[in-house]
Coordinates of C-alpha atoms in Angstrom, one line a residue:
Chain H
M121 CA 71.2 -45.5 -213.8
A122 CA 72.9 -42.2 -214.1
L123 CA 70.0 -40.5 -212.7
S124 CA 69.6 -42.2 -209.5
G125 CA 73.0 -42.2 -208.8
A126 CA 73.8 -45.6 -209.1
Q127 CA 76.3 -45.6 -211.2
T128 CA 78.5 -43.1 -210.3
Q129 CA 78.1 -45.4 -206.8
M130 CA 79.4 -48.0 -208.9
D131 CA 82.1 -46.1 -210.1
R132 CA 83.1 -45.3 -207.1
N133 CA 83.4 -49.4 -205.4
P134 CA 85.2 -51.3 -207.7
G135 CA 85.1 -54.4 -206.7
Y136 CA 82.9 -53.5 -204.3
Y137 CA 79.9 -55.8 -205.3
H138 CA 81.9 -58.7 -205.7
Q139 CA 83.1 -58.1 -202.7
L140 CA 80.1 -58.9 -200.8
L141 CA 79.2 -61.7 -202.5
Q142 CA 82.2 -63.9 -201.5
G143 CA 81.9 -61.9 -197.9
E144 CA 81.1 -64.4 -194.8
R145 CA 78.4 -66.9 -194.4
S146 CA 74.9 -65.4 -193.3
P147 CA 72.5 -68.4 -193.3
G148 CA 69.0 -67.0 -192.1
L149 CA 69.7 -64.0 -195.4
E150 CA 70.6 -66.7 -197.6
D151 CA 67.8 -69.1 -196.0
A152 CA 64.9 -66.5 -195.9
I153 CA 66.3 -65.2 -200.1
R154 CA 66.1 -69.0 -201.1
T155 CA 62.3 -69.7 -199.8
D156 CA 61.2 -66.8 -202.0
L157 CA 63.2 -67.9 -205.1
N158 CA 60.3 -70.3 -206.6
R159 CA 58.0 -67.4 -205.9
T160 CA 59.1 -64.6 -207.6
F161 CA 57.8 -64.5 -211.2
P162 CA 56.8 -68.1 -211.7
D163 CA 55.1 -67.8 -214.9
N164 CA 58.6 -66.1 -216.5
V165 CA 61.0 -68.8 -217.8
K166 CA 63.7 -67.1 -217.5
F167 CA 63.3 -67.7 -214.0
R168 CA 62.3 -71.2 -213.8
R169 CA 64.2 -72.9 -212.3
T170 CA 65.8 -74.9 -215.0
A171 CA 66.6 -72.4 -217.4
E172 CA 69.3 -71.7 -218.7
P173 CA 70.8 -69.3 -217.8
C174 CA 68.8 -69.3 -215.0
L175 CA 67.8 -66.1 -213.3
Q176 CA 67.0 -67.1 -210.4
K177 CA 71.1 -67.3 -209.3
T178 CA 71.2 -63.6 -210.6
L179 CA 68.1 -62.8 -207.8
Y180 CA 69.9 -64.9 -204.9
N181 CA 73.0 -63.2 -205.8
V182 CA 71.7 -59.3 -205.8
L183 CA 69.6 -59.6 -202.6
L184 CA 72.4 -61.5 -200.9
A185 CA 74.1 -58.8 -201.7
Y186 CA 72.0 -56.1 -200.8
G187 CA 71.5 -57.8 -198.0
R188 CA 75.0 -57.9 -196.6
H189 CA 75.6 -54.7 -197.4
N190 CA 72.4 -53.0 -196.4
Q191 CA 72.3 -55.4 -193.1
G192 CA 69.8 -52.6 -190.8
V193 CA 67.5 -54.0 -193.7
G194 CA 68.9 -57.4 -195.2
Y195 CA 65.7 -59.3 -197.2
C196 CA 62.3 -58.1 -196.8
Q197 CA 59.7 -59.7 -199.2
G198 CA 58.8 -57.6 -202.1
M199 CA 62.6 -56.9 -202.5
N200 CA 62.9 -60.2 -204.4
F201 CA 60.3 -58.6 -207.3
I202 CA 61.8 -55.3 -207.3
A203 CA 64.8 -56.5 -207.7
G204 CA 63.5 -59.2 -210.3
Y205 CA 62.1 -56.2 -212.4
L206 CA 65.9 -54.7 -212.8
I207 CA 67.3 -57.9 -213.7
L208 CA 64.7 -58.4 -216.1
I209 CA 65.7 -54.5 -217.4
T210 CA 68.9 -54.4 -217.3
K211 CA 70.8 -57.6 -218.1
N212 CA 73.6 -57.0 -215.8
E213 CA 73.6 -58.5 -212.3
E214 CA 76.1 -55.3 -211.2
E215 CA 74.5 -52.7 -212.1
S216 CA 71.1 -54.4 -210.8
F217 CA 72.4 -54.3 -207.2
W218 CA 72.9 -50.0 -207.4
L219 CA 69.9 -49.3 -209.0
L220 CA 68.2 -51.4 -206.1
D221 CA 70.0 -49.5 -203.9
A222 CA 69.2 -46.7 -205.2
L223 CA 65.7 -47.1 -204.6
V224 CA 65.7 -48.7 -200.8
G225 CA 68.8 -46.5 -199.5
R226 CA 67.8 -42.9 -200.6
I227 CA 65.1 -43.3 -203.1
L228 CA 62.5 -44.9 -200.5
P229 CA 62.2 -43.5 -196.9
D230 CA 62.2 -46.7 -195.4
Y231 CA 60.3 -49.1 -196.6
Y232 CA 61.4 -52.3 -195.5
S233 CA 63.8 -52.1 -192.3
P234 CA 62.3 -54.8 -189.2
A235 CA 59.6 -52.1 -188.2
M236 CA 58.5 -50.9 -191.7
L237 CA 58.5 -47.7 -190.4
G238 CA 58.5 -45.7 -193.0
L239 CA 56.0 -47.9 -195.2
K240 CA 53.5 -47.5 -192.3
T241 CA 54.4 -43.4 -192.1
D242 CA 53.6 -43.4 -196.1
Q243 CA 50.5 -45.5 -196.2
E244 CA 48.9 -43.2 -193.1
V245 CA 50.5 -40.1 -195.7
L246 CA 48.3 -41.6 -198.2
G247 CA 45.5 -41.8 -196.2
E248 CA 45.2 -38.2 -195.2
L249 CA 46.0 -37.1 -198.6
V250 CA 43.0 -38.5 -199.7
R251 CA 41.0 -37.1 -196.6
A252 CA 42.3 -33.9 -198.4
K253 CA 41.5 -34.4 -201.4
L254 CA 38.7 -37.3 -202.2
P255 CA 37.2 -37.4 -198.9
A256 CA 33.8 -39.9 -200.0
V257 CA 36.6 -42.0 -200.1
G258 CA 38.4 -40.8 -196.9
A259 CA 35.0 -41.1 -195.1
L260 CA 34.2 -44.9 -196.0
V261 CA 37.4 -46.5 -195.5
E262 CA 37.6 -44.7 -191.7
R263 CA 33.5 -46.1 -191.6
L264 CA 34.2 -49.6 -192.4
G265 CA 37.2 -49.4 -190.0
A266 CA 39.8 -50.6 -192.9
L267 CA 43.1 -49.4 -192.9
W268 CA 45.3 -48.4 -195.9
T269 CA 47.7 -50.9 -195.2
L270 CA 45.2 -53.7 -195.9
L271 CA 44.0 -51.8 -199.0
V272 CA 48.0 -50.5 -200.7
S273 CA 50.4 -52.6 -198.7
R274 CA 51.5 -54.2 -202.3
W275 CA 51.5 -50.8 -204.3
F276 CA 54.4 -49.5 -201.9
I277 CA 56.4 -52.4 -200.7
C278 CA 56.7 -54.3 -205.1
L279 CA 56.5 -50.1 -206.2
F280 CA 53.3 -51.9 -208.4
V281 CA 54.6 -55.2 -209.5
D282 CA 52.6 -57.3 -210.2
V283 CA 49.9 -54.9 -209.8
L284 CA 49.8 -52.8 -212.8
P285 CA 50.5 -53.9 -216.2
V286 CA 54.6 -53.5 -216.7
E287 CA 55.0 -50.5 -219.2
T288 CA 53.1 -48.9 -216.7
V289 CA 55.8 -49.6 -213.6
L290 CA 58.1 -49.4 -215.9
R291 CA 57.1 -45.8 -216.4
I292 CA 56.4 -45.0 -212.7
W293 CA 59.6 -46.2 -211.9
D294 CA 61.4 -43.3 -214.4
C295 CA 60.2 -40.5 -213.0
L296 CA 60.9 -43.0 -209.2
F297 CA 63.8 -42.4 -210.2
N298 CA 64.5 -39.0 -211.4
E299 CA 61.3 -37.0 -208.6
G300 CA 61.8 -39.4 -206.0
S301 CA 59.1 -41.3 -204.1
K302 CA 56.8 -38.6 -203.6
I303 CA 55.4 -40.1 -207.4
I304 CA 53.4 -43.3 -205.6
F305 CA 50.9 -41.1 -204.3
R306 CA 50.3 -39.4 -207.3
V307 CA 49.5 -43.1 -208.6
A308 CA 48.0 -44.2 -205.8
L309 CA 46.0 -40.8 -206.0
T310 CA 44.9 -41.1 -209.6
L311 CA 43.8 -44.8 -209.4
I312 CA 42.1 -44.4 -206.2
K313 CA 40.0 -40.5 -208.0
Q314 CA 39.6 -42.5 -211.6
H315 CA 37.2 -45.3 -209.6
Q316 CA 35.8 -43.2 -206.8
A317 CA 32.8 -44.3 -207.8
L318 CA 33.7 -48.2 -208.3
I319 CA 35.3 -48.0 -205.0
L320 CA 32.3 -46.2 -203.5
E321 CA 30.1 -48.8 -203.3
A322 CA 32.0 -50.6 -201.5
T323 CA 29.7 -52.1 -198.3
S324 CA 32.0 -54.3 -196.3
I325 CA 35.9 -54.6 -195.9
P326 CA 36.5 -57.9 -198.3
D327 CA 34.2 -55.5 -200.4
I328 CA 36.5 -52.8 -200.6
C329 CA 39.8 -54.7 -201.2
E330 CA 37.6 -56.5 -203.7
K331 CA 37.5 -52.5 -205.7
F332 CA 41.3 -52.0 -205.1
K333 CA 42.4 -54.2 -207.1
Q334 CA 40.4 -53.9 -209.5
I335 CA 41.0 -50.1 -210.1
T336 CA 44.3 -51.8 -211.2
Q337 CA 43.0 -53.3 -213.9
G338 CA 41.2 -52.8 -217.2
S339 CA 42.2 -50.5 -220.0
F340 CA 42.8 -47.3 -217.6
A341 CA 46.5 -48.8 -216.3
T342 CA 46.9 -50.6 -219.7
E343 CA 47.0 -47.5 -221.7
C344 CA 50.2 -46.1 -220.0
H345 CA 51.1 -42.7 -221.8
V346 CA 47.6 -41.7 -220.9
F347 CA 48.0 -42.7 -217.4
M348 CA 51.4 -41.6 -217.2
Q349 CA 49.7 -38.1 -217.6
K350 CA 46.8 -38.2 -216.1
I351 CA 49.0 -39.0 -212.2
F352 CA 50.3 -35.6 -213.2
S353 CA 46.7 -33.6 -213.3
E354 CA 44.5 -35.8 -211.3
P355 CA 45.7 -35.5 -207.9
G356 CA 46.2 -32.0 -208.5
S357 CA 48.7 -29.8 -206.3
L358 CA 51.4 -32.3 -204.0
S359 CA 54.2 -29.8 -203.0
T360 CA 57.3 -31.8 -201.4
T361 CA 56.5 -29.8 -199.0
T362 CA 53.4 -30.9 -198.2
V363 CA 54.8 -34.7 -198.0
T364 CA 57.6 -33.8 -196.1
K365 CA 55.0 -32.9 -193.5
L366 CA 52.8 -36.1 -193.2
R367 CA 55.6 -37.9 -193.0
E368 CA 56.9 -36.5 -189.8
S369 CA 53.3 -36.0 -188.0
C370 CA 51.9 -39.4 -189.7
R371 CA 55.3 -40.6 -188.2
A372 CA 54.8 -38.7 -185.1
R373 CA 51.2 -41.0 -184.6
L374 CA 52.7 -44.3 -185.4
L375 CA 55.5 -43.6 -183.0
A376 CA 53.5 -42.3 -180.0
Q377 CA 50.7 -45.6 -180.8
G378 CA 54.2 -47.4 -180.1
Chain X
M58 CA 35.7 -63.9 -212.6
S59 CA 33.0 -62.4 -211.3
R60 CA 32.4 -59.7 -208.7
K61 CA 31.5 -60.7 -205.5
K62 CA 29.4 -58.3 -203.4
T63 CA 26.0 -58.0 -201.5
P64 CA 23.4 -56.9 -202.1
K65 CA 23.7 -52.6 -200.4
S66 CA 19.7 -52.7 -200.0
K67 CA 19.8 -55.5 -196.8
G68 CA 20.6 -54.3 -194.2
G69 CA 22.4 -57.5 -193.1
S70 CA 24.9 -56.1 -195.6
A71 CA 26.3 -55.0 -192.3
P72 CA 30.1 -54.4 -192.2
A73 CA 31.5 -57.8 -189.9
A74 CA 34.3 -55.2 -188.4
S75 CA 34.8 -52.4 -187.7
A76 CA 37.3 -49.7 -186.4
L77 CA 36.0 -50.6 -182.7
P78 CA 37.8 -52.5 -180.9
A79 CA 36.0 -55.2 -179.7
A80 CA 34.9 -56.6 -176.7
N81 CA 34.4 -60.3 -177.0
G82 CA 34.6 -63.1 -178.6
P83 CA 33.2 -64.0 -181.2
R84 CA 29.8 -64.5 -180.1
P85 CA 27.6 -64.5 -183.1
A86 CA 24.1 -64.4 -183.2
R87 CA 21.5 -67.5 -183.8
P88 CA 21.0 -67.1 -187.4
G89 CA 17.0 -66.9 -188.0
T90 CA 17.0 -64.9 -185.0
A91 CA 19.4 -62.1 -185.0
R92 CA 17.8 -58.0 -185.9
P93 CA 19.6 -57.0 -188.4
S94 CA 21.3 -53.9 -185.7
P95 CA 22.3 -50.7 -186.7
D96 CA 25.9 -51.2 -183.9
A97 CA 27.9 -53.2 -186.8
Q98 CA 28.9 -56.3 -184.2
P99 CA 32.6 -55.2 -184.0
N100 CA 33.6 -59.2 -184.2
G101 CA 30.1 -61.1 -185.3
P102 CA 29.1 -62.5 -187.9
Q103 CA 27.5 -61.3 -191.1
Q104 CA 23.8 -60.9 -190.5
P105 CA 22.5 -64.6 -191.1
S106 CA 19.9 -63.2 -193.3
R107 CA 20.7 -65.1 -197.0
H108 CA 23.4 -62.8 -198.9
S109 CA 24.2 -63.8 -202.1
L110 CA 27.7 -63.7 -203.5
G111 CA 27.1 -62.4 -207.3
G112 CA 24.3 -63.8 -210.2
G113 CA 25.7 -67.3 -209.2
G114 CA 22.9 -67.3 -207.2
D115 CA 25.4 -67.8 -204.0
F116 CA 24.2 -67.6 -200.8
Y117 CA 25.5 -67.7 -197.6
D118 CA 23.4 -67.9 -194.2
I119 CA 26.5 -66.9 -191.7
A120 CA 29.9 -65.7 -192.4
F121 CA 33.4 -65.9 -190.6
K122 CA 36.6 -64.8 -190.8
V123 CA 39.8 -67.0 -190.9
M124 CA 43.1 -66.1 -190.5
L125 CA 46.6 -68.2 -191.8
V126 CA 49.0 -67.7 -189.8
G127 CA 53.3 -69.3 -189.9
D128 CA 56.4 -68.4 -190.9
S129 CA 57.4 -67.9 -194.6
G130 CA 57.3 -71.3 -197.1
V131 CA 54.8 -72.9 -194.7
G132 CA 52.6 -73.5 -197.7
K133 CA 49.4 -70.9 -196.6
T134 CA 48.4 -69.9 -199.7
C135 CA 49.2 -73.0 -201.4
L136 CA 47.1 -74.9 -198.5
L137 CA 44.1 -71.4 -199.1
M138 CA 44.3 -72.3 -202.8
R139 CA 44.3 -76.0 -202.2
F140 CA 41.1 -75.6 -200.7
K141 CA 39.4 -73.1 -202.6
D142 CA 39.6 -74.4 -206.1
G143 CA 40.9 -77.8 -204.7
A144 CA 44.4 -77.7 -207.0
F145 CA 48.4 -77.5 -206.2
L146 CA 49.9 -76.1 -209.0
A147 CA 53.2 -76.3 -208.0
G148 CA 55.9 -73.3 -208.7
T149 CA 52.6 -70.6 -209.3
F150 CA 52.6 -68.9 -206.6
I151 CA 54.3 -66.2 -205.7
S152 CA 55.2 -64.3 -202.0
T153 CA 52.7 -63.4 -200.2
V154 CA 53.2 -59.7 -199.4
G155 CA 51.4 -57.9 -196.7
I156 CA 48.0 -59.6 -196.2
D157 CA 45.3 -60.5 -198.8
F158 CA 41.6 -62.3 -199.0
R159 CA 39.8 -64.8 -200.5
N160 CA 35.7 -66.1 -199.9
K161 CA 34.7 -69.7 -199.8
V162 CA 31.0 -71.1 -199.1
L163 CA 30.7 -74.7 -197.9
D164 CA 28.0 -76.7 -197.0
V165 CA 27.7 -77.5 -192.9
D166 CA 24.9 -79.4 -191.6
G167 CA 22.5 -77.2 -193.5
M168 CA 23.9 -74.3 -193.6
K169 CA 26.1 -72.4 -195.9
V170 CA 28.5 -70.5 -194.2
K171 CA 30.8 -68.5 -195.9
L172 CA 34.6 -68.5 -194.6
Q173 CA 36.5 -65.3 -194.8
M174 CA 40.0 -66.1 -195.6
W175 CA 42.8 -64.1 -194.9
D176 CA 46.6 -65.2 -195.7
T177 CA 49.7 -63.4 -194.4
A178 CA 53.2 -62.4 -195.4
G179 CA 55.0 -65.3 -192.9
Q180 CA 58.4 -62.7 -192.4
E181 CA 58.6 -61.4 -189.1
R182 CA 58.9 -58.0 -190.1
F183 CA 55.3 -58.1 -191.2
R184 CA 53.5 -59.6 -188.3
S185 CA 53.1 -55.8 -187.2
V186 CA 51.2 -55.5 -190.0
T187 CA 48.9 -58.7 -189.7
H188 CA 48.4 -58.6 -186.2
A189 CA 46.3 -55.7 -186.3
Y190 CA 44.0 -58.3 -188.1
Y191 CA 44.0 -60.6 -185.3
R192 CA 41.4 -58.6 -183.1
D193 CA 39.0 -59.3 -186.2
A194 CA 39.6 -63.5 -186.7
H195 CA 37.2 -65.9 -185.7
A196 CA 39.5 -68.6 -185.7
L197 CA 43.3 -68.8 -186.7
L198 CA 45.0 -71.9 -188.6
L199 CA 49.1 -72.1 -187.6
L200 CA 51.0 -74.2 -190.1
Y201 CA 54.3 -75.3 -189.8
D202 CA 56.1 -77.1 -192.4
V203 CA 57.7 -80.2 -191.9
T204 CA 59.9 -80.1 -193.8
N205 CA 61.8 -76.8 -192.1
K206 CA 62.8 -77.0 -188.7
A207 CA 62.6 -73.8 -187.6
S208 CA 59.4 -73.4 -188.9
F209 CA 57.9 -75.6 -185.9
D210 CA 60.3 -74.2 -183.7
N211 CA 59.2 -70.9 -184.4
I212 CA 55.6 -71.9 -183.2
Q213 CA 56.1 -70.4 -179.9
A214 CA 56.7 -67.6 -180.7
W215 CA 53.6 -67.3 -183.1
L216 CA 51.4 -68.4 -179.9
T217 CA 53.0 -65.5 -178.2
E218 CA 51.5 -63.3 -181.1
I219 CA 48.4 -65.1 -181.2
H220 CA 48.3 -64.2 -177.6
D221 CA 48.9 -60.9 -177.8
Y222 CA 46.7 -60.0 -180.1
A223 CA 43.7 -62.3 -180.8
Q224 CA 40.4 -62.8 -179.3
H225 CA 41.2 -64.9 -176.2
D226 CA 38.3 -67.4 -177.8
V227 CA 39.4 -67.6 -181.1
V228 CA 39.5 -71.0 -182.3
L229 CA 42.9 -72.0 -182.7
M230 CA 44.2 -75.2 -184.7
L231 CA 48.0 -76.1 -185.3
L232 CA 48.8 -77.9 -188.9
A233 CA 51.6 -80.0 -189.6
N234 CA 52.0 -79.2 -194.0
K235 CA 53.7 -80.9 -196.8
V236 CA 53.6 -84.2 -195.8
D237 CA 53.5 -85.5 -198.5
S238 CA 57.8 -84.8 -198.5
A239 CA 59.5 -88.2 -199.4
H240 CA 62.4 -87.0 -197.5
E241 CA 62.4 -87.7 -194.0
P242 CA 60.6 -84.5 -192.2
A243 CA 62.0 -82.7 -190.6
V244 CA 59.6 -82.4 -187.9
K245 CA 58.5 -85.7 -186.6
R246 CA 54.7 -86.0 -186.2
E247 CA 54.9 -87.1 -182.4
D248 CA 56.8 -83.4 -181.4
G249 CA 54.1 -81.5 -183.6
E250 CA 51.0 -83.7 -181.5
K251 CA 53.4 -83.1 -177.9
L252 CA 53.5 -79.3 -178.5
A253 CA 49.5 -79.2 -179.5
K254 CA 48.8 -81.4 -176.2
E255 CA 50.6 -78.6 -174.1
Y256 CA 49.0 -76.0 -175.5
G257 CA 45.1 -77.8 -175.3
L258 CA 45.2 -77.6 -178.9
P259 CA 43.9 -79.9 -182.4
F260 CA 46.1 -81.1 -184.2
M261 CA 46.5 -82.5 -187.8
E262 CA 48.9 -83.1 -190.9
T263 CA 47.6 -82.0 -194.0
S264 CA 49.9 -81.6 -197.5
A265 CA 48.0 -78.9 -200.2
K266 CA 49.9 -81.1 -202.6
T267 CA 48.3 -83.8 -201.9
G268 CA 45.1 -82.6 -200.6
L269 CA 45.7 -84.7 -197.1
N270 CA 43.1 -83.3 -194.2
V271 CA 43.1 -80.1 -196.0
D272 CA 39.1 -79.8 -196.8
L273 CA 38.4 -81.2 -192.9
A274 CA 40.9 -78.6 -191.7
F275 CA 38.7 -75.8 -192.2
T276 CA 34.6 -78.0 -192.3
A277 CA 36.0 -78.7 -188.7
I278 CA 36.5 -75.1 -188.3
A279 CA 33.4 -73.6 -189.9
K280 CA 31.4 -76.7 -187.7
E281 CA 32.7 -75.6 -184.8
L282 CA 32.0 -71.6 -185.3
M283 CA 29.1 -72.9 -186.6
Q284 CA 28.3 -74.6 -182.8
R285 CA 29.6 -71.5 -181.2
S286 CA 27.5 -69.4 -182.3
M287 CA 24.2 -71.6 -181.8
K288 CA 25.0 -73.1 -179.1
V289 CA 23.1 -72.5 -175.6
P290 CA 26.0 -72.5 -173.0
S291 CA 24.4 -75.4 -171.0
E292 CA 24.9 -78.0 -174.1
P293 CA 27.1 -80.1 -174.6
G294 CA 28.5 -78.2 -178.1
F295 CA 30.2 -79.6 -180.7
Q296 CA 33.8 -81.2 -180.1
L297 CA 36.5 -79.9 -182.2
H298 CA 38.7 -82.6 -180.1
D299 CA 36.7 -85.0 -181.2
Y300 CA 35.6 -84.7 -184.8
V301 CA 39.4 -84.0 -185.6
K302 CA 40.2 -87.2 -183.9
R303 CA 37.8 -89.2 -185.8
E304 CA 38.4 -87.5 -189.5
G305 CA 41.2 -87.1 -189.9
Q306 CA 43.8 -89.2 -192.3
G307 CA 46.3 -89.6 -189.7
A308 CA 44.7 -86.9 -188.1
S309 CA 45.3 -86.7 -183.9
C310 CA 43.7 -84.7 -180.9
C311 CA 44.9 -83.8 -178.3
R312 CA 43.4 -82.4 -174.8
P313 CA 46.0 -80.6 -172.3

């Protein structure tokens, strides 16, 4: 809360969250969120419709308030999983809202707005980083004609929720709140580098999709302590300047493509 | 879960899709006569030499890509899982984010046909992420939810999207899903039929919950694609419309 600036925002804006909830009705937003309530962590007893207290209501409130607060984003699928984790961690509705705001509004560069330009940009940036640091994988992806969005969109959109084990996700999020969005590239590059040999066996697009699912499973991802050490050693240097420059060039390229 | 992979040693394992823009519609080569070509056909089927799908002795002769599209929550993932596993587990699905795929091999007139089924996120903003894959699809199943009027109203927008990004001769079918619902449907069957007729699409009512017409929809698609791949242009081929009309339970078919 403190590191991300969420606490400061919450202290500065008392009552704001509740005002949002009592705000004008927004049918489109409400429907979009409601569609996903039964489809967010259905295996978690606290998120079942019949649970008491039911976290579906909490989730609905957090997402609704956020959609009204940040109207440029509204609600984007994927935010349900992130908000769901925040609710489970903080056990506090309002704190979850402010943490979601820190992530979506400040830490992540424009992943969830309707054009999803920030998301597409970062997927391209990952592609560039892979080409530079793991050229064999970069060449394979290019040869197969697989788009990075197909391989890693869940990683970025859900911030590894339901991709990596819970403990590992939470450790990654600690770094995300602390150091910013660059960490997502470190995690992605580490997963790819660690399983490079397996990925290189792929001979088709479905095949490589399957490999990219496999590499998020198994003991490497489960042992979060070692995993966290690896993400800072394996990908090598990754300066903010490099990431910023790549983001600029990839964004320009995407805009030029229309 | 066992890993599925094709043998690397065969020329036939050339990827079905490539970065190259597809020049033409799905024109799969006749199985048995095609030679594995070094130039992967941008939108061709996988080469028809027998492929292994893993240790279980599963082989296939020909492969096609089928995409499921339609609004968020219309039941694309459920329909796909019903077809793949024959099961409907209410309350176990999570929202599809981005794009995902599953395979199933089915027997069509003595041929093993592998359907590579691509499941997509329905939310509008994801369309710009998923439509890049339309051009590789041999068939599209367009779904709406009969209990959700908005999902039906959006069908036109989906058709525009398909028109803009998919192959011009992609096999397309309109499915009215969730007909199991006890409530009066928000979208009448006649409205679905009318729309299908307007666009010349085969139309079927389906239920991932009860399984109504689910296998039929995918089988019909597979038969149509098979026929197209083997057909000599002058021969009257498989008639998707007639097949759906004949076989469907309460299904109907509409020609313009």
